[in-house]
GROMACS .gro file of C-alpha atoms in nm:
model
  447
    1UNK     CA    1  -0.522  10.976   5.218
    2UNK     CA    2  -0.749  10.756   5.439
    3UNK     CA    3  -0.643  10.485   5.212
    4UNK     CA    4  -0.271  10.523   5.314
    5UNK     CA    5  -0.340  10.576   5.680
    6UNK     CA    6  -0.508  10.277   5.681
    7UNK     CA    7  -0.211  10.087   5.463
    8UNK     CA    8   0.034  10.163   5.721
    9UNK     CA    9  -0.185  10.122   6.032
   10UNK     CA   10  -0.253   9.768   5.925
   11UNK     CA   11   0.163   9.717   5.833
   12UNK     CA   12   0.226   9.945   6.185
   13UNK     CA   13  -0.012   9.670   6.371
   14UNK     CA   14   0.105   9.370   6.191
   15UNK     CA   15   0.495   9.450   6.266
   16UNK     CA   16   0.425   9.520   6.628
   17UNK     CA   17   0.166   9.217   6.780
   18UNK     CA   18   0.440   9.009   6.655
   19UNK     CA   19   0.743   9.129   6.761
   20UNK     CA   20   0.814   8.903   7.052
   21UNK     CA   21   0.921   9.123   7.392
   22UNK     CA   22   0.638   9.121   7.635
   23UNK     CA   23   0.734   9.366   7.905
   24UNK     CA   24   0.412   9.390   8.173
   25UNK     CA   25   0.538   9.499   8.488
   26UNK     CA   26   0.368   9.819   8.657
   27UNK     CA   27   0.077   9.802   8.378
   28UNK     CA   28  -0.061   9.432   8.495
   29UNK     CA   29  -0.371   9.479   8.581
   30UNK     CA   30  -0.458   9.758   8.325
   31UNK     CA   31  -0.596   9.417   8.134
   32UNK     CA   32  -0.812   9.319   8.441
   33UNK     CA   33  -0.939   9.628   8.499
   34UNK     CA   34  -1.115   9.674   8.169
   35UNK     CA   35  -1.210   9.348   8.261
   36UNK     CA   36  -1.402   9.450   8.575
   37UNK     CA   37  -1.454   9.730   8.395
   38UNK     CA   38  -1.720   9.526   8.106
   39UNK     CA   39  -1.786   9.264   8.337
   40UNK     CA   40  -1.887   9.408   8.670
   41UNK     CA   41  -1.953   9.812   8.555
   42UNK     CA   42  -1.676   9.899   8.850
   43UNK     CA   43  -1.272   9.953   8.830
   44UNK     CA   44  -1.185   9.728   9.131
   45UNK     CA   45  -0.992   9.410   9.154
   46UNK     CA   46  -1.161   9.301   9.429
   47UNK     CA   47  -1.229   8.998   9.224
   48UNK     CA   48  -0.870   8.945   9.163
   49UNK     CA   49  -0.745   8.907   9.486
   50UNK     CA   50  -0.539   8.628   9.505
   51UNK     CA   51  -0.325   8.714   9.228
   52UNK     CA   52  -0.304   9.098   9.387
   53UNK     CA   53  -0.188   8.889   9.651
   54UNK     CA   54   0.038   8.631   9.466
   55UNK     CA   55   0.213   8.982   9.307
   56UNK     CA   56   0.215   9.082   9.716
   57UNK     CA   57   0.032   9.346   9.646
   58UNK     CA   58   0.210   9.524   9.408
   59UNK     CA   59   0.122   9.849   9.188
   60UNK     CA   60  -0.233   9.836   9.417
   61UNK     CA   61  -0.391  10.030   9.681
   62UNK     CA   62  -0.699   9.956   9.912
   63UNK     CA   63  -0.908  10.244   9.962
   64UNK     CA   64  -1.127  10.141  10.314
   65UNK     CA   65  -1.307  10.417  10.494
   66UNK     CA   66  -1.251  10.690  10.282
   67UNK     CA   67  -0.822  10.609  10.361
   68UNK     CA   68  -0.576  10.498  10.085
   69UNK     CA   69  -0.368  10.167  10.190
   70UNK     CA   70  -0.005  10.031  10.021
   71UNK     CA   71   0.190   9.775   9.995
   72UNK     CA   72   0.221   9.538  10.354
   73UNK     CA   73  -0.075   9.706  10.513
   74UNK     CA   74  -0.298   9.602  10.223
   75UNK     CA   75  -0.326   9.230  10.448
   76UNK     CA   76  -0.585   9.418  10.643
   77UNK     CA   77  -0.813   9.571  10.334
   78UNK     CA   78  -1.149   9.374  10.495
   79UNK     CA   79  -1.432   9.580  10.372
   80UNK     CA   80  -1.239   9.782  10.159
   81UNK     CA   81  -1.149   9.801   9.747
   82UNK     CA   82  -0.870   9.700   9.625
   83UNK     CA   83  -0.782   9.900   9.262
   84UNK     CA   84  -0.496   9.952   9.068
   85UNK     CA   85  -0.257  10.235   9.142
   86UNK     CA   86  -0.245  10.345   8.790
   87UNK     CA   87  -0.378  10.603   8.613
   88UNK     CA   88  -0.741  10.496   8.515
   89UNK     CA   89  -0.771  10.686   8.150
   90UNK     CA   90  -0.573  10.392   8.026
   91UNK     CA   91  -0.798  10.043   8.116
   92UNK     CA   92  -1.115  10.294   7.973
   93UNK     CA   93  -0.910  10.325   7.611
   94UNK     CA   94  -0.827   9.971   7.635
   95UNK     CA   95  -1.189   9.845   7.715
   96UNK     CA   96  -1.316   9.846   7.336
   97UNK     CA   97  -0.983   9.622   7.231
   98UNK     CA   98  -1.056   9.365   7.497
   99UNK     CA   99  -1.424   9.351   7.448
  100UNK     CA  100  -1.348   9.295   7.100
  101UNK     CA  101  -1.012   9.053   7.206
  102UNK     CA  102  -1.285   8.848   7.444
  103UNK     CA  103  -1.560   8.858   7.129
  104UNK     CA  104  -1.317   8.728   6.839
  105UNK     CA  105  -1.190   8.443   7.073
  106UNK     CA  106  -1.490   8.288   7.192
  107UNK     CA  107  -1.501   8.248   6.825
  108UNK     CA  108  -1.179   8.135   6.689
  109UNK     CA  109  -1.069   7.998   6.980
  110UNK     CA  110  -1.106   7.583   6.949
  111UNK     CA  111  -0.971   7.674   6.610
  112UNK     CA  112  -0.612   7.812   6.741
  113UNK     CA  113  -0.582   7.487   7.008
  114UNK     CA  114  -0.332   7.356   6.743
  115UNK     CA  115  -0.098   7.700   6.753
  116UNK     CA  116  -0.047   7.585   7.151
  117UNK     CA  117   0.340   7.549   7.252
  118UNK     CA  118   0.233   7.301   7.488
  119UNK     CA  119   0.305   7.472   7.774
  120UNK     CA  120   0.677   7.649   7.611
  121UNK     CA  121   0.502   8.003   7.619
  122UNK     CA  122   0.249   7.955   7.941
  123UNK     CA  123   0.117   8.342   7.850
  124UNK     CA  124   0.055   8.280   7.463
  125UNK     CA  125  -0.118   7.921   7.565
  126UNK     CA  126  -0.372   8.119   7.760
  127UNK     CA  127  -0.457   8.399   7.530
  128UNK     CA  128  -0.547   8.055   7.239
  129UNK     CA  129  -0.695   7.911   7.495
  130UNK     CA  130  -0.993   8.257   7.467
  131UNK     CA  131  -0.772   8.357   7.874
  132UNK     CA  132  -0.769   8.659   7.896
  133UNK     CA  133  -0.645   8.631   8.291
  134UNK     CA  134  -0.422   8.434   8.190
  135UNK     CA  135  -0.252   8.589   7.899
  136UNK     CA  136  -0.347   8.951   7.990
  137UNK     CA  137   0.041   9.020   7.910
  138UNK     CA  138  -0.039   8.962   7.553
  139UNK     CA  139  -0.382   9.159   7.518
  140UNK     CA  140  -0.149   9.435   7.701
  141UNK     CA  141   0.063   9.366   7.400
  142UNK     CA  142  -0.218   9.306   7.126
  143UNK     CA  143  -0.405   9.669   7.261
  144UNK     CA  144  -0.064   9.893   7.288
  145UNK     CA  145   0.026   9.766   6.952
  146UNK     CA  146  -0.345   9.936   6.815
  147UNK     CA  147  -0.313  10.201   6.998
  148UNK     CA  148   0.025  10.310   6.863
  149UNK     CA  149  -0.141  10.188   6.486
  150UNK     CA  150  -0.397  10.452   6.551
  151UNK     CA  151  -0.114  10.708   6.643
  152UNK     CA  152   0.074  10.592   6.348
  153UNK     CA  153  -0.227  10.703   6.096
  154UNK     CA  154  -0.278  11.007   6.250
  155UNK     CA  155   0.083  11.126   6.203
  156UNK     CA  156   0.073  10.990   5.781
  157UNK     CA  157  -0.283  11.251   5.790
  158UNK     CA  158  -0.089  11.547   5.935
  159UNK     CA  159   0.185  11.494   5.729
  160UNK     CA  160   0.054  11.453   5.404
  161UNK     CA  161  -0.132  11.822   5.436
  162UNK     CA  162   0.253  11.902   5.356
  163UNK     CA  163   0.446  11.624   5.214
  164UNK     CA  164   0.379  11.322   4.887
  165UNK     CA  165   0.218  11.048   4.928
  166UNK     CA  166   0.530  10.847   5.032
  167UNK     CA  167   0.691  11.098   5.230
  168UNK     CA  168   0.446  11.078   5.465
  169UNK     CA  169   0.405  10.732   5.486
  170UNK     CA  170   0.766  10.722   5.536
  171UNK     CA  171   0.749  10.959   5.825
  172UNK     CA  172   0.494  10.808   6.020
  173UNK     CA  173   0.663  10.422   5.908
  174UNK     CA  174   0.978  10.608   6.150
  175UNK     CA  175   0.725  10.686   6.416
  176UNK     CA  176   0.669  10.282   6.455
  177UNK     CA  177   0.997  10.168   6.399
  178UNK     CA  178   1.260  10.388   6.486
  179UNK     CA  179   1.115  10.565   6.805
  180UNK     CA  180   1.034  10.404   7.177
  181UNK     CA  181   0.701  10.377   6.994
  182UNK     CA  182   0.801  10.009   6.917
  183UNK     CA  183   1.047   9.965   7.166
  184UNK     CA  184   0.842  10.069   7.490
  185UNK     CA  185   0.480  10.188   7.328
  186UNK     CA  186   0.379   9.849   7.200
  187UNK     CA  187   0.559   9.633   7.444
  188UNK     CA  188   0.309   9.647   7.712
  189UNK     CA  189   0.003   9.881   7.845
  190UNK     CA  190   0.156  10.146   7.983
  191UNK     CA  191   0.064  10.491   7.998
  192UNK     CA  192   0.265  10.630   7.708
  193UNK     CA  193   0.059  10.434   7.396
  194UNK     CA  194  -0.273  10.574   7.471
  195UNK     CA  195  -0.052  10.893   7.550
  196UNK     CA  196   0.118  10.882   7.207
  197UNK     CA  197  -0.229  10.849   7.066
  198UNK     CA  198  -0.380  11.130   7.189
  199UNK     CA  199  -0.137  11.331   7.150
  200UNK     CA  200  -0.105  11.301   6.742
  201UNK     CA  201  -0.441  11.356   6.772
  202UNK     CA  202  -0.424  11.692   6.939
  203UNK     CA  203  -0.150  11.782   6.683
  204UNK     CA  204  -0.352  11.687   6.419
  205UNK     CA  205  -0.696  11.874   6.503
  206UNK     CA  206  -0.445  12.222   6.589
  207UNK     CA  207  -0.242  12.227   6.260
  208UNK     CA  208  -0.576  12.087   6.054
  209UNK     CA  209  -0.742  12.384   6.281
  210UNK     CA  210  -0.567  12.625   6.013
  211UNK     CA  211  -0.813  12.500   5.734
  212UNK     CA  212  -1.100  12.451   5.982
  213UNK     CA  213  -1.156  12.650   6.295
  214UNK     CA  214  -1.380  12.415   6.417
  215UNK     CA  215  -1.112  12.153   6.490
  216UNK     CA  216  -0.904  12.373   6.725
  217UNK     CA  217  -1.191  12.366   6.995
  218UNK     CA  218  -1.243  11.961   6.931
  219UNK     CA  219  -0.871  12.007   7.057
  220UNK     CA  220  -0.968  11.988   7.433
  221UNK     CA  221  -1.077  11.652   7.394
  222UNK     CA  222  -0.832  11.460   7.341
  223UNK     CA  223  -0.590  11.656   7.534
  224UNK     CA  224  -0.767  11.641   7.832
  225UNK     CA  225  -0.845  11.259   7.828
  226UNK     CA  226  -0.469  11.223   7.767
  227UNK     CA  227  -0.455  11.380   8.126
  228UNK     CA  228  -0.615  11.124   8.247
  229UNK     CA  229  -0.430  10.873   8.123
  230UNK     CA  230  -0.128  11.075   8.227
  231UNK     CA  231  -0.051  11.336   8.482
  232UNK     CA  232   0.205  11.527   8.285
  233UNK     CA  233  -0.006  11.566   8.001
  234UNK     CA  234  -0.181  11.869   8.203
  235UNK     CA  235   0.128  12.061   8.040
  236UNK     CA  236  -0.010  11.924   7.680
  237UNK     CA  237  -0.323  12.030   7.789
  238UNK     CA  238  -0.164  12.373   7.906
  239UNK     CA  239   0.012  12.408   7.607
  240UNK     CA  240  -0.304  12.283   7.373
  241UNK     CA  241  -0.541  12.547   7.521
  242UNK     CA  242  -0.278  12.847   7.515
  243UNK     CA  243  -0.271  12.814   7.141
  244UNK     CA  244  -0.590  12.773   7.132
  245UNK     CA  245  -0.690  13.165   7.295
  246UNK     CA  246  -0.329  13.206   7.083
  247UNK     CA  247  -0.411  13.125   6.766
  248UNK     CA  248  -0.811  13.116   6.754
  249UNK     CA  249  -0.950  13.302   7.051
  250UNK     CA  250  -1.330  13.271   6.962
  251UNK     CA  251  -1.282  12.915   6.960
  252UNK     CA  252  -1.134  12.910   7.319
  253UNK     CA  253  -1.495  12.844   7.513
  254UNK     CA  254  -1.527  12.568   7.338
  255UNK     CA  255  -1.216  12.394   7.374
  256UNK     CA  256  -1.327  12.435   7.739
  257UNK     CA  257  -1.651  12.317   7.679
  258UNK     CA  258  -1.512  11.964   7.544
  259UNK     CA  259  -1.226  11.958   7.777
  260UNK     CA  260  -1.482  12.022   8.148
  261UNK     CA  261  -1.684  11.688   8.063
  262UNK     CA  262  -1.367  11.559   8.106
  263UNK     CA  263  -1.266  11.661   8.392
  264UNK     CA  264  -1.618  11.614   8.573
  265UNK     CA  265  -1.631  11.290   8.559
  266UNK     CA  266  -1.237  11.247   8.608
  267UNK     CA  267  -1.335  11.396   8.969
  268UNK     CA  268  -1.674  11.253   9.016
  269UNK     CA  269  -1.551  10.896   8.974
  270UNK     CA  270  -1.234  11.016   9.264
  271UNK     CA  271  -1.479  11.118   9.411
  272UNK     CA  272  -1.693  10.846   9.420
  273UNK     CA  273  -1.403  10.577   9.474
  274UNK     CA  274  -1.088  10.725   9.646
  275UNK     CA  275  -1.285  10.954   9.865
  276UNK     CA  276  -1.061  11.194   9.733
  277UNK     CA  277  -1.068  11.468   9.422
  278UNK     CA  278  -0.733  11.313   9.280
  279UNK     CA  279  -0.578  10.981   9.351
  280UNK     CA  280  -0.276  10.930   9.485
  281UNK     CA  281  -0.073  10.853   9.198
  282UNK     CA  282  -0.166  11.211   9.074
  283UNK     CA  283  -0.077  11.340   9.481
  284UNK     CA  284   0.264  11.248   9.387
  285UNK     CA  285   0.494  11.546   9.418
  286UNK     CA  286   0.870  11.608   9.305
  287UNK     CA  287   1.130  11.713   9.625
  288UNK     CA  288   1.229  12.060   9.617
  289UNK     CA  289   1.471  12.134   9.264
  290UNK     CA  290   1.841  12.056   9.388
  291UNK     CA  291   2.143  12.019   9.125
  292UNK     CA  292   2.011  11.636   9.109
  293UNK     CA  293   1.819  11.806   8.867
  294UNK     CA  294   2.092  11.920   8.592
  295UNK     CA  295   2.197  11.514   8.630
  296UNK     CA  296   1.830  11.414   8.509
  297UNK     CA  297   1.808  11.643   8.227
  298UNK     CA  298   2.099  11.527   8.074
  299UNK     CA  299   2.043  11.176   8.131
  300UNK     CA  300   1.697  11.169   8.027
  301UNK     CA  301   1.849  11.333   7.685
  302UNK     CA  302   2.228  11.207   7.672
  303UNK     CA  303   2.306  10.927   7.858
  304UNK     CA  304   2.385  10.574   7.762
  305UNK     CA  305   2.160  10.387   7.926
  306UNK     CA  306   1.830  10.632   7.917
  307UNK     CA  307   1.953  10.956   7.672
  308UNK     CA  308   1.642  10.956   7.399
  309UNK     CA  309   1.901  11.146   7.213
  310UNK     CA  310   2.089  10.842   7.206
  311UNK     CA  311   1.855  10.535   7.177
  312UNK     CA  312   1.684  10.787   6.895
  313UNK     CA  313   1.956  10.971   6.699
  314UNK     CA  314   1.741  11.075   6.393
  315UNK     CA  315   1.586  11.336   6.676
  316UNK     CA  316   1.880  11.571   6.630
  317UNK     CA  317   1.697  11.619   6.296
  318UNK     CA  318   1.412  11.701   6.536
  319UNK     CA  319   1.568  11.981   6.709
  320UNK     CA  320   1.683  12.110   6.412
  321UNK     CA  321   1.326  12.052   6.236
  322UNK     CA  322   1.199  12.284   6.528
  323UNK     CA  323   1.423  12.527   6.518
  324UNK     CA  324   1.392  12.554   6.117
  325UNK     CA  325   0.996  12.625   6.163
  326UNK     CA  326   0.966  12.913   6.456
  327UNK     CA  327   1.290  13.070   6.307
  328UNK     CA  328   1.113  13.066   5.965
  329UNK     CA  329   0.729  13.107   6.018
  330UNK     CA  330   0.638  12.764   5.922
  331UNK     CA  331   0.280  12.713   6.072
  332UNK     CA  332   0.383  13.031   6.343
  333UNK     CA  333   0.251  13.019   6.626
  334UNK     CA  334   0.193  12.627   6.652
  335UNK     CA  335   0.535  12.490   6.659
  336UNK     CA  336   0.680  12.731   6.929
  337UNK     CA  337   0.414  12.612   7.156
  338UNK     CA  338   0.453  12.258   7.090
  339UNK     CA  339   0.839  12.285   7.123
  340UNK     CA  340   0.774  12.518   7.451
  341UNK     CA  341   0.531  12.169   7.584
  342UNK     CA  342   0.795  11.984   7.539
  343UNK     CA  343   1.048  12.132   7.719
  344UNK     CA  344   0.834  12.146   7.999
  345UNK     CA  345   0.776  11.811   7.980
  346UNK     CA  346   1.115  11.727   7.960
  347UNK     CA  347   1.173  11.917   8.285
  348UNK     CA  348   0.890  11.746   8.476
  349UNK     CA  349   0.990  11.428   8.421
  350UNK     CA  350   1.375  11.580   8.579
  351UNK     CA  351   1.206  11.663   8.899
  352UNK     CA  352   1.136  11.332   8.981
  353UNK     CA  353   1.528  11.292   9.059
  354UNK     CA  354   1.447  10.982   9.240
  355UNK     CA  355   1.326  10.789   9.007
  356UNK     CA  356   1.447  10.983   8.643
  357UNK     CA  357   1.488  10.677   8.455
  358UNK     CA  358   1.214  10.556   8.486
  359UNK     CA  359   1.287  10.190   8.636
  360UNK     CA  360   1.284   9.855   8.457
  361UNK     CA  361   1.308   9.993   8.114
  362UNK     CA  362   1.407   9.998   7.770
  363UNK     CA  363   1.609  10.385   7.693
  364UNK     CA  364   1.446  10.636   7.755
  365UNK     CA  365   1.048  10.554   7.918
  366UNK     CA  366   0.952  10.877   8.016
  367UNK     CA  367   1.061  11.093   7.756
  368UNK     CA  368   0.907  10.868   7.441
  369UNK     CA  369   0.541  11.045   7.525
  370UNK     CA  370   0.723  11.334   7.322
  371UNK     CA  371   0.789  11.114   7.065
  372UNK     CA  372   0.482  11.210   6.819
  373UNK     CA  373   0.576  11.543   6.842
  374UNK     CA  374   0.954  11.515   6.756
  375UNK     CA  375   0.823  11.293   6.465
  376UNK     CA  376   0.571  11.619   6.392
  377UNK     CA  377   0.931  11.871   6.325
  378UNK     CA  378   1.060  11.619   6.129
  379UNK     CA  379   0.801  11.767   5.856
  380UNK     CA  380   0.977  12.087   5.785
  381UNK     CA  381   1.298  11.901   5.784
  382UNK     CA  382   1.172  11.672   5.482
  383UNK     CA  383   1.000  12.027   5.361
  384UNK     CA  384   1.293  12.171   5.306
  385UNK     CA  385   1.502  11.880   5.149
  386UNK     CA  386   1.200  11.858   4.880
  387UNK     CA  387   1.263  12.230   4.736
  388UNK     CA  388   1.541  12.285   4.476
  389UNK     CA  389   1.891  12.402   4.442
  390UNK     CA  390   1.975  12.335   4.817
  391UNK     CA  391   2.312  12.112   4.933
  392UNK     CA  392   2.120  11.861   5.055
  393UNK     CA  393   2.325  11.509   5.039
  394UNK     CA  394   2.590  11.558   5.362
  395UNK     CA  395   2.261  11.641   5.594
  396UNK     CA  396   2.042  11.320   5.419
  397UNK     CA  397   2.341  11.100   5.446
  398UNK     CA  398   2.331  11.182   5.820
  399UNK     CA  399   2.030  11.145   5.848
  400UNK     CA  400   2.000  10.819   5.749
  401UNK     CA  401   2.294  10.715   5.917
  402UNK     CA  402   2.123  10.830   6.227
  403UNK     CA  403   1.731  10.676   6.131
  404UNK     CA  404   1.933  10.340   6.107
  405UNK     CA  405   2.113  10.360   6.396
  406UNK     CA  406   1.777  10.462   6.584
  407UNK     CA  407   1.593  10.113   6.370
  408UNK     CA  408   1.866   9.886   6.527
  409UNK     CA  409   1.842  10.028   6.860
  410UNK     CA  410   1.506   9.996   6.907
  411UNK     CA  411   1.423   9.698   6.663
  412UNK     CA  412   1.682   9.530   6.941
  413UNK     CA  413   1.450   9.627   7.234
  414UNK     CA  414   1.086   9.531   7.091
  415UNK     CA  415   1.245   9.148   6.896
  416UNK     CA  416   1.534   9.060   7.157
  417UNK     CA  417   1.495   9.014   7.521
  418UNK     CA  418   1.832   9.022   7.570
  419UNK     CA  419   1.914   9.458   7.657
  420UNK     CA  420   1.591   9.390   7.908
  421UNK     CA  421   1.817   9.233   8.180
  422UNK     CA  422   2.044   9.479   8.185
  423UNK     CA  423   1.787   9.645   8.393
  424UNK     CA  424   1.864   9.372   8.673
  425UNK     CA  425   2.206   9.238   8.591
  426UNK     CA  426   2.458   9.281   8.725
  427UNK     CA  427   2.306   9.482   8.974
  428UNK     CA  428   1.968   9.680   9.002
  429UNK     CA  429   1.968   9.983   8.826
  430UNK     CA  430   1.684  10.150   9.116
  431UNK     CA  431   1.948  10.058   9.341
  432UNK     CA  432   2.243  10.160   9.132
  433UNK     CA  433   2.153  10.421   8.901
  434UNK     CA  434   2.431  10.581   8.781
  435UNK     CA  435   2.467  10.265   8.547
  436UNK     CA  436   2.259  10.473   8.318
  437UNK     CA  437   2.589  10.688   8.244
  438UNK     CA  438   2.848  10.348   8.201
  439UNK     CA  439   2.958  10.370   7.812
  440UNK     CA  440   3.127  10.020   7.902
  441UNK     CA  441   2.756   9.857   7.961
  442UNK     CA  442   2.488  10.049   7.775
  443UNK     CA  443   2.154   9.894   7.736
  444UNK     CA  444   2.163   9.821   7.386
  445UNK     CA  445   2.423   9.686   7.298
  446UNK     CA  446   2.308   9.378   7.606
  447UNK     CA  447   2.320   9.031   7.360
   0.00000   0.00000   0.00000
């Protein structure tokens, strides 16, 4: 089983790391925070002030005398510290990868000099020289690819409990090639790749707790850390805790014992760095709900340029799998809790009606965290197709067609820069979000 998972990990990592599209944007400071942590033992960006200025103070904030300042006022940050605005959990997970890359490049960068592009690709050239600052976008992609590959390996281990080896491997490769894991998760070190890994690990622990009850308690660790990576994952923690209370009640105190140190460390860090229990990113709140929530819900599911089911039609079978699992009692009651969490996540990201489309992204970025659970719900579909005496060929044919479409769409986003220009041409999607509904110009058809 572990050999199969290792083979899938290697194949996915190689394919993702060699895919050419880099989309570093909001994630631009992640590697620098990891470097600061490794070299100075802190998470501020003070030593990169020149780069911060060149970026127009994008994605950072100044903490000065217990007050947080962003934007133009950043120029008056004398005596304060500059921090990445986005969650600290991502650079924490990236730090071991950055450390390993730095050590490896120190040894092999002289041998890589012949691979230089002579300035045609400055990010790649900097990386080949061992310059992790100038080549940080490449470092992001490598780290994100590693995390996605680890998630694929975990999915193999989960699926192998119910499916033959080749079917389990196929499911993991589906996750890695026909979903946002490829076109979004590994293209830059946003919150999504580490979130996918932690969600996959949480699901694996809860599934295997049926035969090894102690693993229900251990699920408290990844589900709690998932919140440090992405605040919407508080819903995952709540769903996992509710399930453990329902199914493994005696493990709930141990579940809390694994989760509480993560929160204690997170709150202590926030008080030390920001003078508050939570950083400003975690204090963002959606407006009061109105009719636009319904547009956002529909847009996140079926709009031509942000719809999860449009970009990944194979997930239609995940919905069928979830319904069949709940109705048929498969792994009861876990599927109901996971489906409830997925619905809550969809609603949560849709409540932010002024930004539900996720900015300059490829397809359904804000719902991409649901990928591991939607792939998990394909397991009962695969199981049902293995049963004798079932009329399954029409459904299997439709599945293959949906899989092919999903693969082509996400491969286009990972291998071509053309669909990414859709975000700004002819006009910015942030200024004209109605463009996501235009079937005359869907993002995935841009060439």
